[in-house]
mmCIF file of C-alpha atoms in Angstrom:
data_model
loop_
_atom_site.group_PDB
_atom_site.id
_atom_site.type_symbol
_atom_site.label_atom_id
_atom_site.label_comp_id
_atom_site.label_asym_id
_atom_site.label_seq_id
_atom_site.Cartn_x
_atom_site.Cartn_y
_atom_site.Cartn_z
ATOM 1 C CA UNK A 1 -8.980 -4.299 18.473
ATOM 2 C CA UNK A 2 -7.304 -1.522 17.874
ATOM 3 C CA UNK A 3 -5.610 -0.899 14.217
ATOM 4 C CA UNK A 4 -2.206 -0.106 13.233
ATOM 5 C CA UNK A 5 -0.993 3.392 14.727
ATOM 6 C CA UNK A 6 1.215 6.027 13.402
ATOM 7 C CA UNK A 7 3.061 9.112 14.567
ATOM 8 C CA UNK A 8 3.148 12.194 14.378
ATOM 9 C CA UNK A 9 -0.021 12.954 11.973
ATOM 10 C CA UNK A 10 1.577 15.475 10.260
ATOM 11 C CA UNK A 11 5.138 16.839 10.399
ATOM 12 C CA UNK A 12 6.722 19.922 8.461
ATOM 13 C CA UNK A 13 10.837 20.384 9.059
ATOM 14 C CA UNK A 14 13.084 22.119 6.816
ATOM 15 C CA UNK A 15 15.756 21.179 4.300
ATOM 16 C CA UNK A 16 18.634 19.146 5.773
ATOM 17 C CA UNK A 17 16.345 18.494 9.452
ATOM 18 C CA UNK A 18 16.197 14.459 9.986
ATOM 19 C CA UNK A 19 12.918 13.125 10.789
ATOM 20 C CA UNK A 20 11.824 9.750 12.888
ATOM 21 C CA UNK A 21 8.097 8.121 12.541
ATOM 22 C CA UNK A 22 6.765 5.540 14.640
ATOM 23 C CA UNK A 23 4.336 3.043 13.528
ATOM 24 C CA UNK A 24 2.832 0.256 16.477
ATOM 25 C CA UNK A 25 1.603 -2.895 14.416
ATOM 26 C CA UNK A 26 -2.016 -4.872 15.108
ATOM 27 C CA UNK A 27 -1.988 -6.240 17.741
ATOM 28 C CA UNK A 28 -0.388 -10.026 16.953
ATOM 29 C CA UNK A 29 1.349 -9.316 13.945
ATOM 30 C CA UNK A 30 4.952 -9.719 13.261
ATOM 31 C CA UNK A 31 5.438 -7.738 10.890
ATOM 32 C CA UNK A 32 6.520 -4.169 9.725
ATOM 33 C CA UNK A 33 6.786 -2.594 6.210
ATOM 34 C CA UNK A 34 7.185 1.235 5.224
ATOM 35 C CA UNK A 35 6.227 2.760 2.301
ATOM 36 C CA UNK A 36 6.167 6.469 1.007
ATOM 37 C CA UNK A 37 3.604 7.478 -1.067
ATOM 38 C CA UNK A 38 3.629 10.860 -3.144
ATOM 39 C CA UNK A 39 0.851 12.514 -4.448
ATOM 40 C CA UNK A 40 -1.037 11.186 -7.588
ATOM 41 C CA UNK A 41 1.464 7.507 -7.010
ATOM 42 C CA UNK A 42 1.085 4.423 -5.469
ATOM 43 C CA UNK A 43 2.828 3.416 -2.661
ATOM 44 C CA UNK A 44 6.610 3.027 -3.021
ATOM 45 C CA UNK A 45 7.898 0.227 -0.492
ATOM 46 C CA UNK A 46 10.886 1.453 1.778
ATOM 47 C CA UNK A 47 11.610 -1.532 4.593
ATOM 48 C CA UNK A 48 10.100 -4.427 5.435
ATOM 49 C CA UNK A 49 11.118 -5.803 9.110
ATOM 50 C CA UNK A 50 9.607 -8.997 10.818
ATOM 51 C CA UNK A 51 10.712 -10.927 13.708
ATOM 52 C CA UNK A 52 13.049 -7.725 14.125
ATOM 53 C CA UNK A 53 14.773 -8.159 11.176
ATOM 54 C CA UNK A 54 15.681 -6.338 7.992
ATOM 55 C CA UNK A 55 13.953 -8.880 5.412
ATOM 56 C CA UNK A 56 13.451 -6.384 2.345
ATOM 57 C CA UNK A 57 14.496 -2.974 0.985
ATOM 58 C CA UNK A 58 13.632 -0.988 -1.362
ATOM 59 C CA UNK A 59 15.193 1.549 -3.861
ATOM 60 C CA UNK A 60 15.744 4.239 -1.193
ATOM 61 C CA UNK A 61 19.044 5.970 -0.416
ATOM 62 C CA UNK A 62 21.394 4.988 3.208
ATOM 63 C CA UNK A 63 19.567 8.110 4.308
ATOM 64 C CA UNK A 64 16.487 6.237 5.261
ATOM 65 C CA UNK A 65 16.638 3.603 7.858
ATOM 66 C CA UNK A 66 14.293 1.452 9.982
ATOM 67 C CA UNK A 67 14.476 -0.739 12.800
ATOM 68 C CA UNK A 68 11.597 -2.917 14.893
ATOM 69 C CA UNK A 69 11.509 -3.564 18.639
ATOM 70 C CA UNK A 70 10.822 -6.052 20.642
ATOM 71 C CA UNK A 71 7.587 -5.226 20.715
ATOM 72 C CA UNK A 72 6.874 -5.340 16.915
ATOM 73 C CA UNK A 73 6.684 -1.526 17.192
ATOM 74 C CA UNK A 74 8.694 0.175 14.303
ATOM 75 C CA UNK A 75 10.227 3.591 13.676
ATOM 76 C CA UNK A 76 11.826 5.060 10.366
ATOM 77 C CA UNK A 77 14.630 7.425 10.096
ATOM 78 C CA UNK A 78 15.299 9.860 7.500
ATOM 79 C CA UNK A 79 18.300 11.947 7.639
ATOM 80 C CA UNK A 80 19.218 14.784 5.837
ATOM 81 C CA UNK A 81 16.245 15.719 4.526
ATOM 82 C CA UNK A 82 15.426 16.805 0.983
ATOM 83 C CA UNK A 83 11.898 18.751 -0.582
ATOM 84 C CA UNK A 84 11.742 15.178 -2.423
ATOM 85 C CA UNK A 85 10.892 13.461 0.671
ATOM 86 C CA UNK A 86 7.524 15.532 1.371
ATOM 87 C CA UNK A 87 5.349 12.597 0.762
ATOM 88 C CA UNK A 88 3.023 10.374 3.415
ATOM 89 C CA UNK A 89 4.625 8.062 4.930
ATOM 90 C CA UNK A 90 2.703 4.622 5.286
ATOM 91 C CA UNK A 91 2.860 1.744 7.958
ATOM 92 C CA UNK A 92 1.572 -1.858 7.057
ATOM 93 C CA UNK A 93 1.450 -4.466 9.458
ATOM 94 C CA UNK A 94 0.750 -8.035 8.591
ATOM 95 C CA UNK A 95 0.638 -10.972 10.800
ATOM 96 C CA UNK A 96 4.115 -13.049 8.916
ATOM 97 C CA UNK A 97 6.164 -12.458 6.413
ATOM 98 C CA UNK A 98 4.130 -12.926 3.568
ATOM 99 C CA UNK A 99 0.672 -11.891 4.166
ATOM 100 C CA UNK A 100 -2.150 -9.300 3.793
ATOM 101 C CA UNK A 101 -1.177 -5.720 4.677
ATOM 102 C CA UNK A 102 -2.848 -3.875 6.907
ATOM 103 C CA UNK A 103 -2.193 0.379 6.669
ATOM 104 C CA UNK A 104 -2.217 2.750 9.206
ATOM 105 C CA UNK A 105 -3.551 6.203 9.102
ATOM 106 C CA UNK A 106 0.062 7.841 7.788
ATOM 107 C CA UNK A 107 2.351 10.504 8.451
ATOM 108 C CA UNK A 108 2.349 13.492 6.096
ATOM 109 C CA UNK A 109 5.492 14.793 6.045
ATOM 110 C CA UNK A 110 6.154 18.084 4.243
ATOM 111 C CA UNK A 111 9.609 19.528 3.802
ATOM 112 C CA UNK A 112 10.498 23.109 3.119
ATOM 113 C CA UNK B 1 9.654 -1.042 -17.043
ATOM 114 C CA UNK B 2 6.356 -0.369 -14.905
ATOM 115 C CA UNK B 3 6.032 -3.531 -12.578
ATOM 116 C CA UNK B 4 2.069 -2.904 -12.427
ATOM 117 C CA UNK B 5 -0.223 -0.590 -14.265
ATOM 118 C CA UNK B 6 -3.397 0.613 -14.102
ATOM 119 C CA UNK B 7 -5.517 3.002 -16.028
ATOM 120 C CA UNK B 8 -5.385 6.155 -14.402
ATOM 121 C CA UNK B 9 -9.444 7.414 -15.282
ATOM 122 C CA UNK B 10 -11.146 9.247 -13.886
ATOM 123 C CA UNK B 11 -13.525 6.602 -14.783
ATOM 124 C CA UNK B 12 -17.449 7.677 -14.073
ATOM 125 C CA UNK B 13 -20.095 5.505 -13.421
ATOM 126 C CA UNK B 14 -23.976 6.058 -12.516
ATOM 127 C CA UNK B 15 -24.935 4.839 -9.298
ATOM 128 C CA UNK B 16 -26.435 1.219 -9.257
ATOM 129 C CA UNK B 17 -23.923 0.411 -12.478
ATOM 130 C CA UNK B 18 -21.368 -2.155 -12.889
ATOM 131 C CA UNK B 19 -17.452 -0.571 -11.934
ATOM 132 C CA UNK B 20 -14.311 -2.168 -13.830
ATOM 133 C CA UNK B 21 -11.117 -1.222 -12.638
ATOM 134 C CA UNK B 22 -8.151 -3.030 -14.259
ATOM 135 C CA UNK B 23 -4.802 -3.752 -14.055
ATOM 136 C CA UNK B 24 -1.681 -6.354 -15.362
ATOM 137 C CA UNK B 25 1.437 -6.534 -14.288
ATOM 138 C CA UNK B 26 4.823 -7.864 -16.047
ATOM 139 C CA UNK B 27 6.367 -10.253 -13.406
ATOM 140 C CA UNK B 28 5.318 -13.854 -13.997
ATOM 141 C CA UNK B 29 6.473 -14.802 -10.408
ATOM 142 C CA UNK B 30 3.573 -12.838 -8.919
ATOM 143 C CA UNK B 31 1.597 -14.865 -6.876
ATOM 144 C CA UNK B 32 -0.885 -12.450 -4.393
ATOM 145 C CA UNK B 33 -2.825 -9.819 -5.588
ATOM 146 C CA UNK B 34 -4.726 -7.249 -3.787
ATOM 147 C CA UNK B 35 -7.014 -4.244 -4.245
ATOM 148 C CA UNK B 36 -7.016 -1.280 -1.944
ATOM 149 C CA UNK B 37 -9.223 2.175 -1.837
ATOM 150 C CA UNK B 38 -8.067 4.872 -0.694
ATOM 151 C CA UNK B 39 -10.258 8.476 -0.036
ATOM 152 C CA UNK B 40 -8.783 11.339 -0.790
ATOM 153 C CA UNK B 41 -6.675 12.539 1.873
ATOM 154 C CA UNK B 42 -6.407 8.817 3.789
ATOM 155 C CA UNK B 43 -4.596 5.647 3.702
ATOM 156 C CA UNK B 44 -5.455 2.674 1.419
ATOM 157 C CA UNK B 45 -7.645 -0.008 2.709
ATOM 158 C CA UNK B 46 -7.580 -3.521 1.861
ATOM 159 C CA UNK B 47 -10.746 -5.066 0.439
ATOM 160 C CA UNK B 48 -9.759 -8.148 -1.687
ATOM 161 C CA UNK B 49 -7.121 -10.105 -2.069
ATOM 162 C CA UNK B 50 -6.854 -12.859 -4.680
ATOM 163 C CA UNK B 51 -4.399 -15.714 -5.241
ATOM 164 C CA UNK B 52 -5.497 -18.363 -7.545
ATOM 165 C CA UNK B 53 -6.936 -17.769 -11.515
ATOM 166 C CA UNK B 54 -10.485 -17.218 -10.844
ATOM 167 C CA UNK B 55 -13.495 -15.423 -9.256
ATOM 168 C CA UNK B 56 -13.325 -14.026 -5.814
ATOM 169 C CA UNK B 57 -16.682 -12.669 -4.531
ATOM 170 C CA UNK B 58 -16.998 -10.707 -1.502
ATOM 171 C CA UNK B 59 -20.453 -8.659 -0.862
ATOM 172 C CA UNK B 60 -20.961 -6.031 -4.190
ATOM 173 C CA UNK B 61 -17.003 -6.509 -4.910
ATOM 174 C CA UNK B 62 -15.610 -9.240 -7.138
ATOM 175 C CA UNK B 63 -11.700 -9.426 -7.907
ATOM 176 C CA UNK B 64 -10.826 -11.865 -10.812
ATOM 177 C CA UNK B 65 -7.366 -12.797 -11.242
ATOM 178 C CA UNK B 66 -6.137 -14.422 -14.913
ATOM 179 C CA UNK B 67 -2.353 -15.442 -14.748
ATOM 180 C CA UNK B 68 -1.628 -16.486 -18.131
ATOM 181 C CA UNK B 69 -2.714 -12.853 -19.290
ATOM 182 C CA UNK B 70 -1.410 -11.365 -16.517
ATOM 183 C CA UNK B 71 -4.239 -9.876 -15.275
ATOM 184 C CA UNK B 72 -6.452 -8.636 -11.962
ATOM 185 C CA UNK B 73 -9.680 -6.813 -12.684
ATOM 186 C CA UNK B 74 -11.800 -5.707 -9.918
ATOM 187 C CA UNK B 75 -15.968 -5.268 -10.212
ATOM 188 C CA UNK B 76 -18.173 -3.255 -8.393
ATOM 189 C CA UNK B 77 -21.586 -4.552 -8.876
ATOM 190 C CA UNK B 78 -24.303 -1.747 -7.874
ATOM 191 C CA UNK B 79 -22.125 1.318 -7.324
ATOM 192 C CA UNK B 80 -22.798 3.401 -4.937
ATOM 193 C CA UNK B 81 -21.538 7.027 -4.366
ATOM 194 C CA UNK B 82 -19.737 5.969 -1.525
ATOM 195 C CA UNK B 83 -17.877 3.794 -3.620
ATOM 196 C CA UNK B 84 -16.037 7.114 -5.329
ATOM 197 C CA UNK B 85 -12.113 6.605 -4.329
ATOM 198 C CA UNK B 86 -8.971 5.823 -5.485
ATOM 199 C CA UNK B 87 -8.437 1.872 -6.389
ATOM 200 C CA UNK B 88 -4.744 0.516 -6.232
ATOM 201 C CA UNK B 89 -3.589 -2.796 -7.595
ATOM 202 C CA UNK B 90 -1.138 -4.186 -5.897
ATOM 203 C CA UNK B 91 0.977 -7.366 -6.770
ATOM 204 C CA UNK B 92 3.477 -9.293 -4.113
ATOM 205 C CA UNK B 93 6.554 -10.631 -6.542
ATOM 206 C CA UNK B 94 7.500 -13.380 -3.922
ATOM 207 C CA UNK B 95 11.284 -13.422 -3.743
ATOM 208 C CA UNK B 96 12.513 -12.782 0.059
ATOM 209 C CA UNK B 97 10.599 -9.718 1.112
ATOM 210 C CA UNK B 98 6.608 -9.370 1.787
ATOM 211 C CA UNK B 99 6.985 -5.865 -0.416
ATOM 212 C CA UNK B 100 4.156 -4.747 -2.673
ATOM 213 C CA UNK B 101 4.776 -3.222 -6.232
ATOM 214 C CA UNK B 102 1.506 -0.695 -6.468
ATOM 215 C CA UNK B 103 0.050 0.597 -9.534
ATOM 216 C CA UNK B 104 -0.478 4.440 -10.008
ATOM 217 C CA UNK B 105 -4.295 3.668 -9.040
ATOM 218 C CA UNK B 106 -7.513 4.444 -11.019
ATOM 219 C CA UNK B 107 -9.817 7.248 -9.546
ATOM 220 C CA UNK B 108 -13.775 6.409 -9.602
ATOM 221 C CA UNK B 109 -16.580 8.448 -9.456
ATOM 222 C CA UNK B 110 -19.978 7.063 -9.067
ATOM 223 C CA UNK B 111 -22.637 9.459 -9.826
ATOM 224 C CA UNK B 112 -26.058 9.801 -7.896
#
């Protein structure tokens, strides 16, 4: 089975630029949570979506935003991007709402 | 207020020795607990996940969880070099969202 998939790899955009990731869950689970982890930190939890809706957020500015489709596939926004958001970007799926977390590989996002 | 801490290292051990990473957290309404590695330059991985005071044994890796101290230790009997990564604690505070609060992680090295 295949694990939980993330894209692009790797993404550089400037100052300002806005920026959309995709994550596609395992196969079977519900559920969707972002995180953004910077260098030398642990993960900092952004969203959290299951059954396509909004169920947590964390302490991240209206400039990020998130959304699940019907096929439990995610994507995250960030608009207006700022050399604080270079970070990578992690997708966790888990099978409910409150359950193990699974990571994907991550996009590294670098802004200049 | 850190929500979950963890001592940073490096900690070094020889290969074939005993690894104790620790870490306590301040919210008594915790109720999972996890451990994740994470190699340089990847995303974390989930290898335990504990939820009741106690032992949890799985292979070489044994998480132990005390709740009245606040406290989730992870062992790594016969270290191998392998074994040298990042360790994150991670703590669900159950109240709406599946969202984990992450320590800062402790980095091992296990010498050959």
């Amino acid at each position: 089975d295949a694990g939980v998939t993330q894209s692009p790899t790797h993404l550089i955009k400037t100052r300002g630029q806005h920026v959309t990731l995709r994550c596609s869950p395992i196969s079977g689970h519900k559920s969707v949570s972002w995180y953004q982890q910077v260098l030398g930190q642990g993960p900092q939890f952004i969203f959290q979506y299951y059954e396509k809706e909004e169920r947590g957020r964390g302490n991240f500015p209206d400039r990020f935003s998130a959304r699940q489709f019907p096929n439990y596939s995610s994507e995250l926004n960030v608009n207006a991007l700022l050399l604080g958001d270079s970070a990578l970007y992690l997708c966790a799926s888990s099978q409910g709402s409150v359950n193990e977390q699974f990571f994907g590989p991550g996009t590294r996002l670098t802004v200049l | 207020q850190k929500e979950v801490e963890q001592n940073s290292g490096p900690l070094s051990v020889p290969e074939g020795a005993i690894a104790s990473l620790n870490c306590t957290y301040s919210d008594r309404g915790s109720q999972s607990f996890f451990w994740y590695r994470q190699y340089s330059g990847k995303s974390p991985e989930l290898i335990m996940s504990i939820y009741s005071n106690g032992d949890k044994e799985d292979g070489r890796f044994t998480a132990q969880l005390n709740k009245a101290s606040q406290y989730v230790s992870l062992l790594i009997r016969d270290s191998q070099p392998s074994d040298s990564a990042t360790y994150l604690c991670a703590v669900n505070i159950i109240g709406g969202a599946n969202n984990l609060f992450f320590g800062t992680g402790t980095r091992l090295t296990v010498i050959p």
